[in-house]
């Protein structure tokens, strides 16, 4: 824990709200219970049709730190972007309205920003399953406090969700880092743009953010239902990442990382693919890889999808093992390479 104890910046908390009357009281109560008090709480009601807005206004009457904005339904990305534009805090966090914080969340994390070169801090998560509490668990990808660079292959382990990080507000605003609109999985390009523009990335090995899983109509729930068009949006987000990295010149030295992202996200796309989208997905995938000039590695699921080769999980597992073995051999002989597991 940093020894500097006088650092007390205003922290902006952005909470997009849409039809969560069952959950928003727990979320807001957890924020108001924080041991760290210098908070600005911005709630964006995104056209709720239940009593969510009334609940927000009730809480607003009890605490002057709460600001409530109501807009017609525009989606979570637009709500977050509005909150970001309104934020006046030095630091900023996005919280999902059905999640909640441990009481010492901000007290534990904020002091690490005493290092001015850190643009955002990532942390662990407690996952809660409403329908199966026995599956509740913590996710902490690194066992200790870990400083990473954006050239470190280990950055792939960080959670892409915006609620898994505390940001410097001016870093986001000065670099025009906003959530893309009218697209699924908008968290992903936001995350990778932050990565590409940050030379120092700090991970704190604590889990004080509580994330609710399996809420009906959540993005993950819709993905598992294989709703039409969702898998194709994974190609769209990859193209946004490619364009962002190209503009910032991050792509030049990180084509292997982008190749890994293609392979990793194509695995998700295959799981979420609606049968009616199969042909269009294949055509779009071919078009984008031609545009990118980067194709998946051989003996991966993405490569086989791209080249219309029958898939084989046993094959991918075997060649994944070979790649890892080759990396260890190269490292032993001092050959400087980055290791990205194959999907």
Coordinates of C-alpha atoms in Angstrom, one line a residue:
X1 CA 0.0 0.0 0.0
X2 CA 1.4 3.5 -0.8
X3 CA 2.8 5.4 2.1
X4 CA 1.4 8.7 0.8
X5 CA -1.9 9.2 2.8
X6 CA -2.9 12.8 2.0
X7 CA -4.0 12.2 -1.6
X8 CA -7.7 12.7 -1.6
X9 CA -9.0 13.3 -5.2
X10 CA -12.6 13.7 -6.2
X11 CA -13.7 10.4 -7.8
X12 CA -16.6 10.4 -10.3
X13 CA -18.8 7.3 -10.3
X14 CA -20.8 6.8 -13.4
X15 CA -23.8 4.4 -13.2
X16 CA -25.9 3.8 -16.3
X17 CA -29.4 2.7 -15.3
X18 CA -32.0 0.9 -17.3
X19 CA -34.9 -1.1 -15.7
X20 CA -33.0 -2.3 -12.6
X21 CA -35.5 -1.4 -9.9
X22 CA -34.7 -4.8 -8.2
X23 CA -30.9 -4.1 -8.0
X24 CA -30.2 -0.3 -8.0
X25 CA -30.9 0.1 -4.2
X26 CA -28.1 -2.3 -3.4
X27 CA -25.7 -0.6 -5.9
X28 CA -26.3 2.9 -4.6
X29 CA -26.3 1.9 -1.0
X30 CA -22.9 0.3 -1.4
X31 CA -21.6 3.5 -3.0
X32 CA -22.9 5.7 -0.1
X33 CA -21.4 3.3 2.5
X34 CA -17.9 3.9 1.1
X35 CA -15.3 4.8 3.8
X36 CA -13.8 7.2 1.2
X37 CA -16.2 10.1 1.0
X38 CA -14.9 12.5 -1.7
X39 CA -17.2 11.1 -4.4
X40 CA -19.3 12.5 -7.2
X41 CA -22.1 10.0 -8.2
X42 CA -23.6 10.5 -11.7
X43 CA -26.6 8.3 -12.4
X44 CA -27.8 8.2 -16.0
X45 CA -31.3 6.8 -16.4
X46 CA -31.5 5.5 -19.9
X47 CA -35.2 5.7 -20.5
X48 CA -36.2 3.1 -17.8
X49 CA -39.9 2.0 -17.9
X50 CA -39.9 0.6 -14.4
X51 CA -39.4 2.5 -11.1
X52 CA -35.6 2.9 -11.5
X53 CA -35.8 6.7 -12.0
X54 CA -38.0 7.2 -9.0
X55 CA -35.6 5.2 -6.9
X56 CA -32.7 7.4 -8.2
X57 CA -34.5 10.6 -7.3
X58 CA -35.3 9.2 -3.8
X59 CA -31.6 8.6 -3.2
X60 CA -30.7 12.0 -4.6
X61 CA -32.8 13.6 -1.9
X62 CA -30.8 11.8 0.8
X63 CA -27.3 12.7 -0.5
X64 CA -26.1 15.8 -2.3
X65 CA -23.3 13.9 -4.0
X66 CA -25.8 12.2 -6.2
X67 CA -26.7 13.7 -9.6
X68 CA -29.5 12.2 -11.7
X69 CA -29.8 12.7 -15.4
X70 CA -32.7 11.2 -17.4
X71 CA -32.5 10.6 -21.2
X72 CA -34.5 8.7 -23.8
X73 CA -33.2 5.2 -24.3
X74 CA -29.9 5.4 -26.2
X75 CA -28.0 2.4 -24.9
X76 CA -25.4 1.8 -22.2
X77 CA -22.5 3.2 -24.4
X78 CA -24.3 6.6 -24.8
X79 CA -25.1 6.7 -21.1
X80 CA -21.5 6.1 -20.1
X81 CA -20.2 8.6 -22.6
X82 CA -22.6 11.2 -21.2
X83 CA -21.5 10.5 -17.7
X84 CA -17.8 10.8 -18.8
X85 CA -18.5 14.2 -20.3
X86 CA -20.2 15.4 -17.1
X87 CA -17.5 14.0 -14.8
X88 CA -15.5 16.5 -12.9
X89 CA -13.5 14.2 -10.7
X90 CA -9.8 13.5 -11.1
X91 CA -10.5 9.8 -11.1
X92 CA -13.4 7.9 -12.6
X93 CA -15.1 4.6 -12.5
X94 CA -18.0 3.0 -14.4
X95 CA -20.3 0.8 -12.2
X96 CA -23.0 -1.5 -13.6
X97 CA -26.3 -0.7 -11.9
X98 CA -26.8 -4.3 -10.8
X99 CA -23.4 -4.6 -9.1
X100 CA -22.1 -3.4 -5.8
X101 CA -18.9 -2.4 -4.0
X102 CA -17.3 -3.5 -0.7
X103 CA -17.2 -0.6 1.8
X104 CA -13.5 0.0 1.5
X105 CA -13.2 -0.2 -2.3
X106 CA -12.1 3.4 -3.0
X107 CA -10.0 3.7 0.1
X108 CA -8.0 0.6 -0.9
X109 CA -7.4 1.6 -4.5
X110 CA -7.2 5.4 -5.0
X111 CA -3.8 6.0 -3.4
X112 CA -2.0 4.1 -6.0
X113 CA -2.6 7.0 -8.4
X114 CA 0.1 9.0 -6.6
X115 CA 2.2 7.8 -9.5
X116 CA 1.3 10.3 -12.2
X117 CA 2.3 7.9 -15.1
X118 CA -0.5 5.5 -14.2
X119 CA -3.6 6.2 -16.4
X120 CA -5.7 3.4 -15.0
X121 CA -5.7 0.7 -12.4
X122 CA -7.2 -2.8 -12.8
X123 CA -8.4 -5.0 -10.0
X124 CA -10.0 -8.3 -9.2
X125 CA -13.7 -9.2 -9.1
X126 CA -16.1 -11.2 -7.0
X127 CA -18.6 -13.0 -9.2
X128 CA -22.0 -13.7 -7.9
X129 CA -24.5 -16.1 -9.5
X130 CA -28.1 -15.3 -8.4
X131 CA -29.4 -18.7 -9.6
X132 CA -26.4 -20.8 -8.3
X133 CA -24.6 -19.2 -5.3
X134 CA -22.4 -22.3 -5.0
X135 CA -20.6 -21.0 -8.1
X136 CA -19.7 -17.7 -6.6
X137 CA -15.9 -17.0 -6.8
X138 CA -13.2 -14.4 -7.0
X139 CA -11.1 -13.7 -10.1
X140 CA -7.7 -12.2 -9.4
X141 CA -5.4 -12.9 -12.5
X142 CA -2.2 -11.9 -10.7
X143 CA -1.3 -13.1 -7.2
X144 CA 0.5 -9.8 -6.2
X145 CA 0.4 -6.1 -7.1
X146 CA 1.7 -6.1 -10.7
X147 CA 3.0 -3.4 -12.9
X148 CA 2.6 -4.1 -16.6
X149 CA 3.5 -2.3 -19.8
X150 CA 1.4 -2.4 -22.9
X151 CA 4.2 -4.4 -24.6
X152 CA 3.8 -7.2 -22.0
X153 CA 1.9 -10.3 -23.3
X154 CA 0.4 -10.7 -19.8
X155 CA -2.0 -7.7 -20.5
X156 CA -4.2 -10.3 -22.2
X157 CA -5.2 -11.5 -18.7
X158 CA -6.8 -8.2 -17.8
X159 CA -10.6 -8.0 -17.7
X160 CA -11.9 -5.9 -20.6
X161 CA -14.9 -4.6 -18.7
X162 CA -14.8 -0.9 -17.8
X163 CA -16.1 -1.6 -14.3
X164 CA -12.9 -3.5 -13.6
X165 CA -10.8 -0.4 -13.6
X166 CA -10.4 3.0 -12.0
X167 CA -9.3 5.6 -14.6
X168 CA -7.8 9.1 -14.7
X169 CA -10.5 11.2 -16.1
X170 CA -8.2 13.5 -18.1
X171 CA -6.6 10.5 -19.7
X172 CA -9.9 9.4 -21.2
X173 CA -11.0 12.9 -22.2
X174 CA -7.7 14.1 -23.7
X175 CA -7.4 10.9 -25.8
X176 CA -11.0 10.9 -26.8
X177 CA -11.6 7.5 -25.4
X178 CA -15.3 6.9 -25.6
X179 CA -17.6 3.8 -26.1
X180 CA -18.6 3.2 -29.7
X181 CA -22.3 3.5 -30.3
X182 CA -24.8 1.1 -31.7
X183 CA -22.7 -2.0 -31.4
X184 CA -22.5 -5.0 -29.1
X185 CA -19.4 -5.6 -26.9
X186 CA -18.5 -1.9 -26.9
X187 CA -16.4 -2.5 -23.7
X188 CA -13.8 -4.3 -25.8
X189 CA -12.5 -1.6 -28.1
X190 CA -12.7 0.9 -25.2
X191 CA -10.4 -1.4 -23.2
X192 CA -7.8 -2.0 -25.9
X193 CA -7.6 1.7 -26.8
X194 CA -6.8 2.4 -23.1
X195 CA -4.1 -0.3 -23.2
X196 CA -2.6 1.0 -26.4
X197 CA -2.1 4.5 -25.0
X198 CA -0.8 3.4 -21.5
X199 CA 2.9 2.6 -21.0
X200 CA 2.3 1.7 -17.3
X201 CA -0.7 -0.4 -16.2
X202 CA -1.1 -1.4 -12.6
X203 CA -3.0 -4.4 -11.3
X204 CA -4.1 -4.5 -7.7
X205 CA -4.6 -8.0 -6.3
X206 CA -7.8 -7.3 -4.4
X207 CA -11.4 -8.2 -5.3
X208 CA -13.8 -5.6 -3.8
X209 CA -16.0 -5.2 -6.8
X210 CA -19.1 -7.5 -6.8
X211 CA -20.4 -8.5 -10.3
X212 CA -23.8 -10.1 -10.8
X213 CA -23.9 -12.9 -13.3
X214 CA -26.8 -14.4 -15.2
X215 CA -29.3 -11.5 -14.9
X216 CA -31.9 -12.1 -17.6
X217 CA -31.5 -9.9 -20.7
X218 CA -27.8 -9.1 -19.9
X219 CA -25.4 -9.0 -22.9
X220 CA -24.0 -12.4 -21.9
X221 CA -27.4 -13.9 -21.6
X222 CA -28.3 -12.6 -25.1
X223 CA -25.0 -13.9 -26.5
X224 CA -25.7 -17.4 -25.1
X225 CA -29.1 -17.3 -26.9
X226 CA -27.2 -16.8 -30.1
X227 CA -29.3 -13.8 -31.1
X228 CA -29.0 -12.9 -34.8
X229 CA -26.2 -10.5 -35.6
X230 CA -24.3 -10.7 -32.3
X231 CA -21.4 -12.8 -33.6
X232 CA -20.9 -10.5 -36.5
X233 CA -20.5 -7.6 -34.1
X234 CA -17.3 -9.3 -32.8
X235 CA -15.8 -8.7 -36.3
X236 CA -16.9 -5.0 -36.0
X237 CA -15.2 -4.5 -32.7
X238 CA -12.0 -6.1 -34.0
X239 CA -12.1 -3.6 -36.9
X240 CA -12.5 -0.7 -34.4
X241 CA -9.5 -2.0 -32.4
X242 CA -7.5 -2.3 -35.6
X243 CA -8.3 1.3 -36.7
X244 CA -7.5 2.7 -33.2
X245 CA -4.2 0.9 -33.1
X246 CA -3.3 1.9 -36.6
X247 CA -3.9 5.6 -35.8
X248 CA -1.8 5.5 -32.7
X249 CA 1.0 3.4 -34.3
X250 CA 0.5 0.8 -31.6
X251 CA -0.3 -1.8 -34.3
X252 CA 3.2 -1.6 -35.8
X253 CA 4.9 -3.5 -33.0
X254 CA 1.8 -5.4 -31.8
X255 CA 0.6 -7.4 -34.8
X256 CA 1.1 -10.6 -32.9
X257 CA -1.2 -9.3 -30.1
X258 CA -3.9 -8.4 -32.7
X259 CA -3.5 -11.8 -34.3
X260 CA -4.1 -13.3 -30.8
X261 CA -7.2 -11.1 -30.4
X262 CA -8.6 -12.4 -33.7
X263 CA -8.1 -16.0 -32.6
X264 CA -9.5 -15.4 -29.1
X265 CA -12.6 -13.4 -30.2
X266 CA -13.3 -15.8 -33.0
X267 CA -13.7 -18.5 -30.5
X268 CA -16.4 -16.5 -28.8
X269 CA -18.0 -15.7 -32.1
X270 CA -18.2 -19.4 -33.0
X271 CA -20.0 -20.0 -29.7
X272 CA -22.5 -17.1 -30.2
X273 CA -23.0 -17.6 -33.9
X274 CA -26.7 -17.8 -35.0
X275 CA -27.0 -20.4 -37.8
X276 CA -28.7 -17.8 -40.1
X277 CA -25.6 -15.6 -39.9
X278 CA -23.2 -18.3 -40.9
X279 CA -22.6 -17.3 -44.6
X280 CA -22.5 -13.6 -43.9
X281 CA -20.1 -14.1 -41.0
X282 CA -17.7 -16.1 -43.2
X283 CA -17.8 -13.5 -46.0
X284 CA -17.2 -10.6 -43.5
X285 CA -14.4 -12.5 -41.8
X286 CA -12.6 -12.9 -45.1
X287 CA -13.1 -9.3 -46.0
X288 CA -11.8 -8.0 -42.7
X289 CA -8.7 -10.2 -42.6
X290 CA -7.8 -9.0 -46.1
X291 CA -8.2 -5.4 -44.9
X292 CA -6.2 -6.0 -41.8
X293 CA -3.4 -7.9 -43.5
X294 CA -3.2 -10.1 -40.5
X295 CA -4.6 -13.7 -40.4
X296 CA -4.9 -16.3 -37.6
X297 CA -2.1 -18.7 -37.0
X298 CA -2.4 -22.2 -38.5
X299 CA -4.0 -24.9 -36.4
X300 CA -6.3 -22.5 -34.6
X301 CA -10.1 -22.4 -34.7
X302 CA -10.1 -19.0 -36.4
X303 CA -7.7 -20.2 -39.1
X304 CA -10.0 -23.2 -39.9
X305 CA -13.1 -21.0 -39.9
X306 CA -11.4 -18.6 -42.3
X307 CA -10.2 -21.4 -44.6
X308 CA -13.3 -23.5 -44.4
X309 CA -11.4 -26.4 -42.7
X310 CA -13.2 -28.9 -40.4
X311 CA -12.7 -27.9 -36.8
X312 CA -11.0 -30.1 -34.3
X313 CA -10.6 -29.3 -30.6
X314 CA -8.0 -32.0 -30.2
X315 CA -5.8 -30.5 -32.9
X316 CA -6.0 -27.0 -31.4
X317 CA -5.1 -28.4 -28.0
X318 CA -2.1 -30.3 -29.4
X319 CA -0.7 -27.4 -31.4
X320 CA -1.3 -25.0 -28.5
X321 CA 0.9 -27.3 -26.4
X322 CA 3.6 -27.2 -29.1
X323 CA 3.5 -23.4 -29.2
X324 CA 3.9 -23.1 -25.5
X325 CA 6.8 -25.7 -25.5
X326 CA 8.6 -23.7 -28.2
X327 CA 8.2 -20.5 -26.3
X328 CA 9.8 -22.1 -23.2
X329 CA 12.7 -23.4 -25.3
X330 CA 13.3 -20.0 -26.9
X331 CA 13.1 -18.4 -23.4
X332 CA 15.7 -20.9 -22.1
X333 CA 18.1 -19.9 -24.8
X334 CA 17.5 -16.2 -24.3
X335 CA 15.5 -15.6 -27.5
X336 CA 13.2 -12.7 -26.7
X337 CA 9.6 -13.6 -27.9
X338 CA 6.1 -13.0 -26.6
X339 CA 3.8 -15.9 -25.9
X340 CA 0.2 -15.8 -26.8
X341 CA -1.8 -19.0 -26.3
X342 CA -3.7 -20.2 -29.3
X343 CA -7.4 -20.6 -29.3

